Coordinates of C-alpha atoms in Angstrom, one line a residue:
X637 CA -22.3 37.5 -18.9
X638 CA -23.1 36.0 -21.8
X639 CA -26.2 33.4 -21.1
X640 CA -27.5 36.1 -18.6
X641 CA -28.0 38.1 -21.6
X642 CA -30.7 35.9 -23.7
X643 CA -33.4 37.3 -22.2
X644 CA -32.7 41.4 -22.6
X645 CA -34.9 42.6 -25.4
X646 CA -32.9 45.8 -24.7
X647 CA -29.5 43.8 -25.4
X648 CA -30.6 41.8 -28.4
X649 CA -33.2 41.9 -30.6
X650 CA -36.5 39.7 -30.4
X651 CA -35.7 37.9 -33.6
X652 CA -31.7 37.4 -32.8
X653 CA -32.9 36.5 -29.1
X654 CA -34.4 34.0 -30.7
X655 CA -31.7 32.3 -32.9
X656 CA -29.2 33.0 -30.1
X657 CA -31.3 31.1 -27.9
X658 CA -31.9 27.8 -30.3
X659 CA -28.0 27.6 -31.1
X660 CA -26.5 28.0 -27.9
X661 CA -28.7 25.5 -25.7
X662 CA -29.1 23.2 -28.6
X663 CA -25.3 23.0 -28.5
X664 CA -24.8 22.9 -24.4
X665 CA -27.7 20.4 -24.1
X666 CA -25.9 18.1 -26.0
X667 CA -22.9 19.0 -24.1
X668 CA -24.7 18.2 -20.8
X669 CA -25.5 14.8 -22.0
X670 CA -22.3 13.7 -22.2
X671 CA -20.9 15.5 -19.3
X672 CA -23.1 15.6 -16.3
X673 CA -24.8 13.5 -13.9
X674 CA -28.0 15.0 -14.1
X675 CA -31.1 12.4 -13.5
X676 CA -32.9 11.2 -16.7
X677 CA -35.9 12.9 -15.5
X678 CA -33.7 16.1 -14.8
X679 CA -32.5 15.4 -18.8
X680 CA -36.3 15.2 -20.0
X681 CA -37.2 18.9 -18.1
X682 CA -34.1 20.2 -19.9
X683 CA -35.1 18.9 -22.9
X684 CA -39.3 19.6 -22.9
X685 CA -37.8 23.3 -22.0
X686 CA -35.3 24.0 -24.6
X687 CA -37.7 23.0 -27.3
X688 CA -40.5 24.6 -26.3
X689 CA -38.0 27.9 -26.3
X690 CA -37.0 27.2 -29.6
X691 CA -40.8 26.9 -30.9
X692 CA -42.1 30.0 -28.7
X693 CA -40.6 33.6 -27.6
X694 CA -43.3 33.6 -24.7
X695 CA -42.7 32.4 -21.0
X696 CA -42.2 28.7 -20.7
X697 CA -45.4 27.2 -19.5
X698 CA -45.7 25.4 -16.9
X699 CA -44.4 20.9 -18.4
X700 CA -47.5 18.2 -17.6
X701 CA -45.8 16.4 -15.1
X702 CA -48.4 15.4 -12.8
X703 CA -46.0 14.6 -9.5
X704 CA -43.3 16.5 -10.3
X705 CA -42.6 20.8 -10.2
X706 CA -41.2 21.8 -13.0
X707 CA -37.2 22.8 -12.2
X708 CA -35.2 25.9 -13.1
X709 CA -33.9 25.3 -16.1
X710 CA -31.6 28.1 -17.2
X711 CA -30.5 27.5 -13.4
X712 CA -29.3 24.0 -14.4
X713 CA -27.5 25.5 -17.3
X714 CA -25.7 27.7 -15.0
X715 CA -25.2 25.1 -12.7
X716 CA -23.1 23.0 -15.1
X717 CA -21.0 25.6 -16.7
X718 CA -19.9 26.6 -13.3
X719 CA -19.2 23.2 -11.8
X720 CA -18.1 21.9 -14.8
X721 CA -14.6 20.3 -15.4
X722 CA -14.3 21.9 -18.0
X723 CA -13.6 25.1 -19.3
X724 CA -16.4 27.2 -21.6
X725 CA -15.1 30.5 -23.0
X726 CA -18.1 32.4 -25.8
X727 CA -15.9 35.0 -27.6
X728 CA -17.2 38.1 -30.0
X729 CA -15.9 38.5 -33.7
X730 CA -13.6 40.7 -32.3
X731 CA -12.1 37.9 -30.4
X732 CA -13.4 39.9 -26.7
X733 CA -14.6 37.4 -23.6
X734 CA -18.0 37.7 -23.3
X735 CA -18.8 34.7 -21.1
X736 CA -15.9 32.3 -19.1
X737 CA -17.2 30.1 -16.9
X738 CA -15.7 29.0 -13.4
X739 CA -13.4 26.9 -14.7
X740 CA -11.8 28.8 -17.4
X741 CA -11.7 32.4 -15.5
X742 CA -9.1 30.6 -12.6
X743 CA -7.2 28.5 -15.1
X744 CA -6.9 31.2 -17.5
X745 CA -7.1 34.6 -15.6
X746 CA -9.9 35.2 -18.3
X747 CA -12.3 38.1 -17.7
X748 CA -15.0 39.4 -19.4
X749 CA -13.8 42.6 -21.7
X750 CA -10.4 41.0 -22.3
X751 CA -9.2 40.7 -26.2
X752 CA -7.5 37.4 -26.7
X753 CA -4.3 37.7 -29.6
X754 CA -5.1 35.6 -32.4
X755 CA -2.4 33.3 -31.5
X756 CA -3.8 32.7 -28.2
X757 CA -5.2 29.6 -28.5
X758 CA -1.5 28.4 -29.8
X759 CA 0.5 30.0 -27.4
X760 CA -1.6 29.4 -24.1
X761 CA -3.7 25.7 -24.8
X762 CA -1.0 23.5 -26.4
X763 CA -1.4 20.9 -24.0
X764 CA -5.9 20.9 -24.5
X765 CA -8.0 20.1 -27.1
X766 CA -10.0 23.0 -28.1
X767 CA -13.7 22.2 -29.6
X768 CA -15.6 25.2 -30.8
X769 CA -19.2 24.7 -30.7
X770 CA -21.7 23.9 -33.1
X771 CA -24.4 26.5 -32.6
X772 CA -26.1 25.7 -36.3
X773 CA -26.0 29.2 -37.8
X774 CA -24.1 32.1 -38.0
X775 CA -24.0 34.3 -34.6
X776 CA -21.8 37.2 -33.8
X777 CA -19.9 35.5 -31.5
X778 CA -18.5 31.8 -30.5
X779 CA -18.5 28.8 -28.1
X780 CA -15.4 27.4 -27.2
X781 CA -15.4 23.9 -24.8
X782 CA -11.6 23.7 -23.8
X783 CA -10.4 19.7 -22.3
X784 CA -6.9 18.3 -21.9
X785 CA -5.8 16.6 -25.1
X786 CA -5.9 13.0 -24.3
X787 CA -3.4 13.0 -27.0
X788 CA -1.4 15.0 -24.9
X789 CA -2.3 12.7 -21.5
X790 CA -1.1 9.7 -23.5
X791 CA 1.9 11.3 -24.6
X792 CA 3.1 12.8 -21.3
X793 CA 2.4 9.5 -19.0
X794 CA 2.6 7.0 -21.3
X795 CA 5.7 7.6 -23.9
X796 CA 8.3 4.6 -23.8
X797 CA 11.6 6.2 -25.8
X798 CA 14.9 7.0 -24.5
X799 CA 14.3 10.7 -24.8
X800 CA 11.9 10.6 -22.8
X801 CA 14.1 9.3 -20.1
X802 CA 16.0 11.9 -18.1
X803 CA 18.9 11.3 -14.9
X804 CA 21.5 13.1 -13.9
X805 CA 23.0 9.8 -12.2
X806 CA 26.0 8.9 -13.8
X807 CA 25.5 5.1 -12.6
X808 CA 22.0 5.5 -14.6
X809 CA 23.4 6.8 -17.2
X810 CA 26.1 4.6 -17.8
X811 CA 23.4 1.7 -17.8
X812 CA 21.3 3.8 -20.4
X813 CA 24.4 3.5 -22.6
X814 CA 24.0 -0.7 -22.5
X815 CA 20.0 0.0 -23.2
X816 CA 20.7 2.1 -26.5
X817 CA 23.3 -0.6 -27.1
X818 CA 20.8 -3.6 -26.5
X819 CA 17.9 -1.2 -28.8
X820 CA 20.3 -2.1 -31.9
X821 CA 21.3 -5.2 -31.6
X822 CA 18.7 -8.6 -31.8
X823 CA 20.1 -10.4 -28.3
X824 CA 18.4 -10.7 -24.9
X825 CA 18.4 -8.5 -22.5
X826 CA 18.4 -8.8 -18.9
X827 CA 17.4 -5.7 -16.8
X828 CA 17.8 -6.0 -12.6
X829 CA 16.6 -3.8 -10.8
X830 CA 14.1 -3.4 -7.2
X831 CA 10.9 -3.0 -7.8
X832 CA 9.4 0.4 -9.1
X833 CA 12.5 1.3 -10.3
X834 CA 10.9 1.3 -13.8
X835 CA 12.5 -1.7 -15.5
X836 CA 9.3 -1.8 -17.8
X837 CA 9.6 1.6 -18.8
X838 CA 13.5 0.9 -20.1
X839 CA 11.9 -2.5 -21.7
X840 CA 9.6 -0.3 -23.7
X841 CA 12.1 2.1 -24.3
X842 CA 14.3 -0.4 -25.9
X843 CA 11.7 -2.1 -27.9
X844 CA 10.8 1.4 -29.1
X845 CA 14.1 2.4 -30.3
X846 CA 14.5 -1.0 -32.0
X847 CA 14.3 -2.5 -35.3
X848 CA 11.1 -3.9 -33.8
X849 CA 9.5 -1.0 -33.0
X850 CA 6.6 -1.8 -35.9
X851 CA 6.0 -4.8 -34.1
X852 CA 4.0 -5.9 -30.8
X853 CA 5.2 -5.4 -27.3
X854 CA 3.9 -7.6 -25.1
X855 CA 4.5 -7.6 -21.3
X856 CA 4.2 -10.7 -19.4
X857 CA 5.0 -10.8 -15.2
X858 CA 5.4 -14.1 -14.5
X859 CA 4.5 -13.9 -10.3
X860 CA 1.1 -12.4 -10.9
X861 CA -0.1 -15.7 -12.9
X862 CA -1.0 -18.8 -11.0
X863 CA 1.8 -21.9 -11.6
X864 CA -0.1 -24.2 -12.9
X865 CA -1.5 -21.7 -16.0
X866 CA 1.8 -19.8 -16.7
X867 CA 2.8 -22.9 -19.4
X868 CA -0.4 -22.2 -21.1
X869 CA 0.3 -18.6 -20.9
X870 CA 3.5 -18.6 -22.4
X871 CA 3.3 -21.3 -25.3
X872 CA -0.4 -21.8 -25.9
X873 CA -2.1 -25.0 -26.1
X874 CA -3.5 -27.0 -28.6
X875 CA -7.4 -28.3 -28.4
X876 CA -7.7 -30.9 -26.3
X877 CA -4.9 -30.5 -24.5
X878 CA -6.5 -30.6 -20.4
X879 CA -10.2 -30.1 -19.8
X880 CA -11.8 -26.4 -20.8
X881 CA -9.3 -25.9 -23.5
X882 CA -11.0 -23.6 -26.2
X883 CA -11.9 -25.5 -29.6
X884 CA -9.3 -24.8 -31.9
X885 CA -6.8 -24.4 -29.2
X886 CA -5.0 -20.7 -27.9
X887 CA -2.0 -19.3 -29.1
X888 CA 0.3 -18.3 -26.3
X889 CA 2.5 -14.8 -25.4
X890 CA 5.2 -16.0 -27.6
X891 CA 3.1 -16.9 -30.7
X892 CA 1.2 -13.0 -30.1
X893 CA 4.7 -11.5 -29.9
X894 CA 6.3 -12.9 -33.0
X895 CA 7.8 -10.0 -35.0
X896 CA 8.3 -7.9 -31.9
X897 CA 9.4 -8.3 -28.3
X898 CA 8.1 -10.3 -25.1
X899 CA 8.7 -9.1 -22.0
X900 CA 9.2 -11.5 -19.1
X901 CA 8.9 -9.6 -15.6
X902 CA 9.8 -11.3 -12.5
X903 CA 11.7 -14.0 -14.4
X904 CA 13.0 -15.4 -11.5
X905 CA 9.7 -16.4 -9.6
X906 CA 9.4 -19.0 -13.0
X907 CA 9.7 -22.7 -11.9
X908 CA 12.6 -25.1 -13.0
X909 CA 10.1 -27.1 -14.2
X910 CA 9.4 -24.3 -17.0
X911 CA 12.8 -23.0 -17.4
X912 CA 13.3 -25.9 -19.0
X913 CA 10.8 -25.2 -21.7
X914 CA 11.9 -21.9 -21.7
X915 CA 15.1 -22.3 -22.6
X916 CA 14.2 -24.7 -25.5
X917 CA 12.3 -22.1 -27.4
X918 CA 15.0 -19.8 -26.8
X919 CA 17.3 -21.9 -28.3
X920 CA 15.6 -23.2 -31.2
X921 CA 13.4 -20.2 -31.9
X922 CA 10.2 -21.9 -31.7
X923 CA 7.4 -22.9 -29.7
X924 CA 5.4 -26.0 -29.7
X925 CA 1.5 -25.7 -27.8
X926 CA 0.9 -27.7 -25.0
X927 CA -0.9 -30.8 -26.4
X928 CA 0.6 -31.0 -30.1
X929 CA 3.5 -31.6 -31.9
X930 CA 3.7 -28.8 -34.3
X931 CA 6.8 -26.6 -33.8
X932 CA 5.6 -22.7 -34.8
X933 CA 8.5 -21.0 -35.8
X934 CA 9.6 -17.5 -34.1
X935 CA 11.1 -14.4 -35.0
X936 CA 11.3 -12.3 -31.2
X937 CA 13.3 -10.6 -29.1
X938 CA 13.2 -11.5 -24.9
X939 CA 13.9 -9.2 -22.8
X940 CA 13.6 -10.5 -19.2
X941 CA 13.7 -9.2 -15.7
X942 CA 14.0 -9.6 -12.2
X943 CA 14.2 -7.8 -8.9
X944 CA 15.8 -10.9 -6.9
X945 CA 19.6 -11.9 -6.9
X946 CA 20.0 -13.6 -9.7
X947 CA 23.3 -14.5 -9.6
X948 CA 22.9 -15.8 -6.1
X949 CA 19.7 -17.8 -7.4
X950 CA 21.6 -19.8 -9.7
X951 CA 24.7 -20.3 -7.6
X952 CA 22.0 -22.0 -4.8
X953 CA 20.5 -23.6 -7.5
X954 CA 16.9 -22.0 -7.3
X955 CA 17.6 -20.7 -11.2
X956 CA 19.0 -22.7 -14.4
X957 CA 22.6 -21.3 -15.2
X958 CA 22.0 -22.4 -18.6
X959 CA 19.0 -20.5 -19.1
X960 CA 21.3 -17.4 -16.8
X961 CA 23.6 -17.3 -19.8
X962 CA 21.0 -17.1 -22.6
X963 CA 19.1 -14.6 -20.7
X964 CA 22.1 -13.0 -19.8
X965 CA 23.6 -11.7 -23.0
X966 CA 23.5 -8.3 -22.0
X967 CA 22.5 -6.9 -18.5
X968 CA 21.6 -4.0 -17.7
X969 CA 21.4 -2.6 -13.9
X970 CA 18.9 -0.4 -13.4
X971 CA 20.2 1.6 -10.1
X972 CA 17.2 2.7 -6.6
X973 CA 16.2 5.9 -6.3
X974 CA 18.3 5.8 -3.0
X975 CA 21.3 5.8 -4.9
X976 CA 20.0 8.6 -8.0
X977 CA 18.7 11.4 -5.4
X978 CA 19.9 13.7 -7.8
X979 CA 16.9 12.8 -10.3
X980 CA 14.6 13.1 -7.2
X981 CA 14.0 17.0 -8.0
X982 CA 14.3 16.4 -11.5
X983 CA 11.4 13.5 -11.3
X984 CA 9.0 15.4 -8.7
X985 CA 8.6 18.3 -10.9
X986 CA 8.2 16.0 -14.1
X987 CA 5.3 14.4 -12.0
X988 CA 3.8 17.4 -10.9
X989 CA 3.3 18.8 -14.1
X990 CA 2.1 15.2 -15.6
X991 CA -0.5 15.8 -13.1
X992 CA -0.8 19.2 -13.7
X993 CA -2.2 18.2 -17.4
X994 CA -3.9 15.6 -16.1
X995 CA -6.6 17.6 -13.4
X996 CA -6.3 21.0 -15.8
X997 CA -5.2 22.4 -12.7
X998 CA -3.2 22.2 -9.2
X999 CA 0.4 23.1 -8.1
X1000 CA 3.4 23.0 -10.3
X1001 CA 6.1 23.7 -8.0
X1002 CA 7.9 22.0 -5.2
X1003 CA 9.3 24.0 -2.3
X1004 CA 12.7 23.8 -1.2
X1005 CA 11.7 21.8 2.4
X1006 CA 9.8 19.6 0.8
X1007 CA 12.5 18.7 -1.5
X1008 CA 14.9 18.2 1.6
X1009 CA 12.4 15.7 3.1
X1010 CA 12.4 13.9 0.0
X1011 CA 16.0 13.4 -0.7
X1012 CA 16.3 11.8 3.2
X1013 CA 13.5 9.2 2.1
X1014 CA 15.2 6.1 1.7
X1015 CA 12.7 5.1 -1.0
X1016 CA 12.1 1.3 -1.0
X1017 CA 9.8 1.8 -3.5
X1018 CA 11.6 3.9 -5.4
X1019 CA 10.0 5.6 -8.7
X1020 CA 6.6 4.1 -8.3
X1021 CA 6.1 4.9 -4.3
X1022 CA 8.0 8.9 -5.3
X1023 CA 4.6 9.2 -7.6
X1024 CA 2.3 7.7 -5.2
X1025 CA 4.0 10.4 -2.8
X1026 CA 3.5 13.0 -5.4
X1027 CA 0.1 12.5 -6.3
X1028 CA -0.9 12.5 -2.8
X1029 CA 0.5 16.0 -2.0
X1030 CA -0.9 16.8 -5.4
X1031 CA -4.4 17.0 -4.4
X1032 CA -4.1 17.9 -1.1
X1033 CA -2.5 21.0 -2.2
X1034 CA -4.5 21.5 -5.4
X1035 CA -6.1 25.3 -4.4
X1036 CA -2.3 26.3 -3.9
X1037 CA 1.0 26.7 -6.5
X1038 CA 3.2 24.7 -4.5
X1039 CA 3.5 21.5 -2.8
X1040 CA 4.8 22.1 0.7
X1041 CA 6.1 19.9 3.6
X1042 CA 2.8 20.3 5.2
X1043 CA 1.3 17.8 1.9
X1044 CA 4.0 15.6 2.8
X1045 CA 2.7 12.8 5.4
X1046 CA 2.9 14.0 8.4
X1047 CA 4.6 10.7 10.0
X1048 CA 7.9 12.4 7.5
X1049 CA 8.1 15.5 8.8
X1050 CA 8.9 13.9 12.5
X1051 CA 10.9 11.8 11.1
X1052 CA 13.6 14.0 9.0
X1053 CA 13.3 16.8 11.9
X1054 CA 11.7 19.5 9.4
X1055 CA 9.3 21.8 10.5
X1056 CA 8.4 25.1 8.9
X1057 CA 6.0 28.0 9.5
X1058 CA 2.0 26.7 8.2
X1059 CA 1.6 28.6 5.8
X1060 CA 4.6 28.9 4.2
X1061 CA 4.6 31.9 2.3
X1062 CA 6.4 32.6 -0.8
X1063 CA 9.6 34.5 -0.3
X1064 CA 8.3 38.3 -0.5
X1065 CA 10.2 39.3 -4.2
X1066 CA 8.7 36.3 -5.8
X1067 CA 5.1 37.2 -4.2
X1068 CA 5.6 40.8 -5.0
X1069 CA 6.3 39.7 -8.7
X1070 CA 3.4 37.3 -8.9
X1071 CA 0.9 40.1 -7.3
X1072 CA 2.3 43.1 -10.1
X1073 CA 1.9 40.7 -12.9
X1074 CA -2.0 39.3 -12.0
X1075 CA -2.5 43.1 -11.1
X1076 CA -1.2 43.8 -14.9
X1077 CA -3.2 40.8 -16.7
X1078 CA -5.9 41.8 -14.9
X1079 CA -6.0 45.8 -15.9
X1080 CA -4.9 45.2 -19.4
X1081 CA -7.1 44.6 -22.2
X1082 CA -4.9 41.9 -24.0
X1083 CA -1.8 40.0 -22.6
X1084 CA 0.4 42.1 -25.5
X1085 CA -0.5 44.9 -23.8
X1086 CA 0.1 43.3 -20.4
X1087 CA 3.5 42.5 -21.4
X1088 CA 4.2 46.3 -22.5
X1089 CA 3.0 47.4 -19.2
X1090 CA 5.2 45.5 -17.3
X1091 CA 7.7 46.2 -19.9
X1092 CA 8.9 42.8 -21.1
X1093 CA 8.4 40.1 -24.1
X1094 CA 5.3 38.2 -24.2
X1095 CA 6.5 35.1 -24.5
X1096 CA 8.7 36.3 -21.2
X1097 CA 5.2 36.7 -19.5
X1098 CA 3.9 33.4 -20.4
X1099 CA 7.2 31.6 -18.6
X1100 CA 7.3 33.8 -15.6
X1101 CA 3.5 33.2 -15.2
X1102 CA 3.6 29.3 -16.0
X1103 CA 6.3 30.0 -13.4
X1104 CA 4.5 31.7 -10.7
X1105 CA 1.0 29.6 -11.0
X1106 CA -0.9 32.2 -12.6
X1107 CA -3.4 31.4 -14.8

């Protein structure tokens, strides 16, 4: 390897040793500062030790701490790169692996000897962000620290457009053609739907795909604020207006949303009481603070929501009707997952491979049992508990390429009557596939070459190997 090399004078010569030495540690030192929980008297050995090597070539002599025995410190090195969650890769000129750590040799079948394409990075890390080390002068070789892209993260669990929303539910989709609807027009919008079923999600969605889009989205659930400070909330207040009030007063959820949309979750848990005010500002587009007499005027979009009958609400008169119609211009009715199980599939492997990205790591495959067990779940929590589900047999399978039954909990499997064989082995063409392709990444000197082996397109390799787990 690599690090194992710095001290062969036979290897490298005394002066390059030397330079090898100040640039690589001066680099990984200031990786370990920012990645590892070593103790700060841990951090001060590393530190008294890599200076010292980069002012001598002799042994490193013995540190003056009186209470303490000086640690090993190129084992600490070690130590880190291999438990690291992260992957470091140190390639030659010639683009060969000279040093992979733990990390990246399982998640990308790297070995030492192997010739990377020059597109590799490209092809194989579009989802990571790929930081090449700063080893202060030039060496014949370089240091690569590979992380998910945050970017990427961000963009995979948190992206709010209609694209980005996939069903094969024709009641879903039906409702999806009232969201694009509600997107270009300026009215309210009222989505129903249990909770989980991701009512947010198609609020953002809608907001994003608006005229509006430039402007703030602001979220507001109206049962997780205490009564008594959801007024406040909403329209502000003016200074002065109850005991604690801030000096100069506080501009409410409305005033911060002007230009852009306000979400109200949970409409229906609001008071009468404050549907009253409510519906005022709807009405006449602006909002007056609690305490004054100044009318602010507004230029938003509401879009409200509830997971309670609201229909039967106003008809037992627990909800304004008045404040129903204005709410109520167009409605949208966001299905369960009981009644969509054809997205279940669809969702668990979308989830699977969010995570996937988000550990660097772990299955990305659902077996066919599993699947059965999951479309007989009645799902009361629909999207939200089918993640919680996922995530959970995410990590309890993460050393294996599929999620099985067996990850399922095990209250489910009595339940639906499914049982299976423990280990649940891979039907034996698929195995025998996987097996001749790692045997063929692992002889070959490139993954070109790989791929001419085995007789097939590269790019063919990369799916059937994203397919298989490997690498």
């Amino acid at each position: 390897m690599l690090l194992s090399s710095f001290d062969s004078s036979s290897v490298i010569e005394r002066s390059q040793h030397r330079a090898i030495s100040h640039a690589v540690f001066h680099s990984l030192y200031q990786q370990l500062q920012a990645t590892t929980n070593f103790s700060p008297y841990e951090f001060s050995l590393i530190k008294d030790a890599l200076i010292h090597l980069l002012q001598t070539d002799h042994a490193i002599p013995a540190l003056k701490h009186a209470s303490h025995s000086v640690p090993n410190w190129k084992s600490l090195l070690f130590a880190w790169a291999e438990n690291s969650q992260e992957c470091l890769i140190a390639l030659s000129d010639e683009r060969s692996v000279l040093f992979a750590n733990k990390r990246a040799q399982e998640r990308f079948s790297l070995v030492e000897g192997l010739v990377l394409e020059a597109d590799w990075e490209q092809e194989r890390l579009p989802n990571w962000y790929v930081e090449e080390l700063d080893l202060g002068e030039k060496t014949w070789y370089r240091l690569f620290l590979i992380r998910p892209s945050t970017s990427t993260l961000s963009k995979t669990t948190s992206s709010y457009s209609f694209s980005e929303i996939h069903t094969n539910s024709p009641l879903y989709q039906a409702q999806l053609h009232t969201a694009r609807i509600a997107a270009q027009s300026l009215s309210n919008t009222l989505l129903l739907g249990e909770t989980g079923c991701g009512k947010e999600v198609l609020a953002r969605a809608i907001h994003s795909s608006s005229s509006r889009k430039d402007g703030p989205f602001l979220a507001v659930n109206i049962a997780a604020l205490p009564r008594e400070l959801i007024a406040s909330e909403l329209f502000g207040y003016a200074e002065g207006a109850f005991t604690g009030a801030k000096k100069g007063g506080q501009p409410g959820k409305f005033e911060a949303a002007n230009g852009g949309t306000l979400f109200l979750d949970e409409i229906g848990e609001m008071s009468l009481e404050l549907q009253v005010l409510l519906l005022r500002v709807l009405e006449e587009r602006k909002v007056t603070r609690l305490g004054s007499h100044e009318e602010k005027p507004l230029d938003i979009r509401v879009i409200a929501a509830t997971n309670r009958s609201i229909e039967e609400d106003v008809q037992n008169g627990l909800f304004r009707a008045d404040l129903y119609y204005r709410l109520n211009i167009l409605q949208i009715r966001i299905p369960p997952l009981r009644e969509r199980k054809e997205d279940i599939a669809a969702l668990a492997n979308e989830f699977l491979q969010q995570l996937h990205t988000q550990y660097a790591g772990g299955p990305t495959g659902i077996c066919e049992s599993a699947l059965a067990i999951l479309q007989q779940h009645s799902w009361p929590g629909n999207i939200r508990e089918l993640r919680n589900i996922l995530e959970r047999a995410f990590l309890h399978a993460y050393g294996d390429a599929w999620v099985t039954s067996h990850h399922l909990p095990s209250e489910w499997q009595q339940q639906y009557g499914l049982q299976e064989a423990p280990s649940e082995p891979l039907p034996l063409l698929r195995e025998l596939e996987r097996q001749t392709i790692q045997q063929a990444i692992t002889e070959a000197p490139s993954i070109s070459a790989a791929a001419k082996k085995l007789g097939i397109a590269r790019s063919t390799l990369y799916r059937k190997m994203e397919e298989l787990g490997i690498g």
